[in-house]
Structure formats: structure tokens, C-alpha cells
Coordinates of C-alpha atoms in Angstrom, one line a residue:
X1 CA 117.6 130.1 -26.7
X2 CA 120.1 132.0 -28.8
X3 CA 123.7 129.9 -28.9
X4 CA 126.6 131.5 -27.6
X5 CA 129.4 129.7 -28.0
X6 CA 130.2 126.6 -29.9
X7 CA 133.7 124.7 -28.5
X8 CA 135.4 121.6 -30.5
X9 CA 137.2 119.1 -28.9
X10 CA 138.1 116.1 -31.0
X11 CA 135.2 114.8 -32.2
X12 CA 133.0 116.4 -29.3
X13 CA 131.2 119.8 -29.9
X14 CA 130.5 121.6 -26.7
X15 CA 127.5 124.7 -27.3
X16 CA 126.8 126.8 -24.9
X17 CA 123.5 128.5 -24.8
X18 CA 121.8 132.1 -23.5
X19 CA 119.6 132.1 -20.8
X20 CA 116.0 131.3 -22.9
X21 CA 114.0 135.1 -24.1
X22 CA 111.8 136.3 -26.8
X23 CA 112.9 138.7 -29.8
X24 CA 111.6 141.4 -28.1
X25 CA 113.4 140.7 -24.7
X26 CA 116.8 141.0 -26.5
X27 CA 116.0 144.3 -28.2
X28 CA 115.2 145.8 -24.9
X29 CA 118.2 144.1 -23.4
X30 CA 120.5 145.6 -26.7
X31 CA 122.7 148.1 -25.8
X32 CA 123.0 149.0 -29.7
X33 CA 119.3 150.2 -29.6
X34 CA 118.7 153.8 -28.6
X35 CA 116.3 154.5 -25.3
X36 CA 113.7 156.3 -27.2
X37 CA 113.4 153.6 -29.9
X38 CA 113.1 151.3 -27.0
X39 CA 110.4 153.1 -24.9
X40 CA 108.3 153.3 -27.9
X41 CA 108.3 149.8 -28.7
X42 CA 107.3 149.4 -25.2
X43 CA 104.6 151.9 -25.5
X44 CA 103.4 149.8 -28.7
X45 CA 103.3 146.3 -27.2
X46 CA 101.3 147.7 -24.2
X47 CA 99.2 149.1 -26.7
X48 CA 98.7 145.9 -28.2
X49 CA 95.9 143.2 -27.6
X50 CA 95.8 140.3 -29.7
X51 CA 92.2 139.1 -28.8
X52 CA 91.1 142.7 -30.7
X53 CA 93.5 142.1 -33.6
X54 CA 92.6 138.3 -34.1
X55 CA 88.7 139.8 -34.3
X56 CA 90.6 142.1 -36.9
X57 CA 91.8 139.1 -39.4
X58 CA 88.4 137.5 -38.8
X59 CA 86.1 140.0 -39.7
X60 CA 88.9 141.2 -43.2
X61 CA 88.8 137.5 -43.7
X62 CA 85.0 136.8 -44.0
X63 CA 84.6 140.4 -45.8
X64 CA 86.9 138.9 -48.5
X65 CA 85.3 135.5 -48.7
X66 CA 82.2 137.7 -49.5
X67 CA 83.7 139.3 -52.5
X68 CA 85.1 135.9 -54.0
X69 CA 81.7 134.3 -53.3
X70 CA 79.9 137.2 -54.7
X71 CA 82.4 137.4 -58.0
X72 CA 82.2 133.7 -58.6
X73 CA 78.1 134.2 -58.9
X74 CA 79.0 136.8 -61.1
X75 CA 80.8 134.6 -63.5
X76 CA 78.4 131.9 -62.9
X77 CA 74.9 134.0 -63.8
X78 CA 77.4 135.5 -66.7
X79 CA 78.1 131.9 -68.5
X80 CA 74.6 130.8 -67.9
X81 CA 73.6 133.9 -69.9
X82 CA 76.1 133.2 -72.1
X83 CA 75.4 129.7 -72.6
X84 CA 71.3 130.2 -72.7
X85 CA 71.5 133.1 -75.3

């Protein structure tokens, strides 16, 4: 909920509140955004499906822990060389 108005009276503060939406509800409610900036953001968030993009991070995620697992043997096979030598 987004305040609206704040009100002092003595030592009282009144606040008045917005009825409760998302960031997305206000831009679409904005009369300060333009209609075609608006239908394409609806176009996007129809678009989008967070059980997809969540399998997205997971498999970026475990493709990086690769490469850091797979450098730190790196190092590790090239101090034992080191060390051995």
C-alpha cells in the first residue's frame, strides 16, 4: 500500500493509505504512461512464466558451479605438480 496522505494534529499523525496493488498495477493504472508502452508490457508479462525462468537460473547456476569446481582442480593438480617437481 502506497501512502497518500499524511495529516498532523498535535501530537497525532493521521496517514492515509491507497487501496493495496503491485508495481505493475500502478503503471497500467498511470495516466503519465503512453498506451503502447502499456500494451507491451502487458504483452510481456503474459509472455512470462516463472516456473521456465526459475529452471533458467537453475540450470546457469549449476553450469557455473561446474566451471569453479572444474578451475579449482585446475589449481589443485597445478600445485601438486608444482609442489612434487
Amino acid at each position: 500500500m502506497k501512502r497518500v496522505k499524511k495529516t498532523r494534529t498535535g501530537s497525532r499523525v493521521a496517514k492515509r493509505y491507497d487501496r493495496a496493488r503491485t508495481p505493475f498495477g500502478r503503471v497500467l493504472e498511470s495516466r503519465r504512461i503512453p498506451r503502447q508502452t502499456k500494451a507491451q508490457l502487458q504483452r510481456d508479462d503474459a509472455a512470462f512464466n516463472p516456473v521456465t525462468l526459475g529452471r533458467e537460473i537453475n540450470r546457469l547456476e549449476n553450469k557455473l558451479h561446474a566451471a569453479i569446481q572444474q578451475k579449482t582442480e585446475e589449481r589443485s593438480q597445478a600445485t601438486v605438480e608444482y609442489i612434487s617437481a
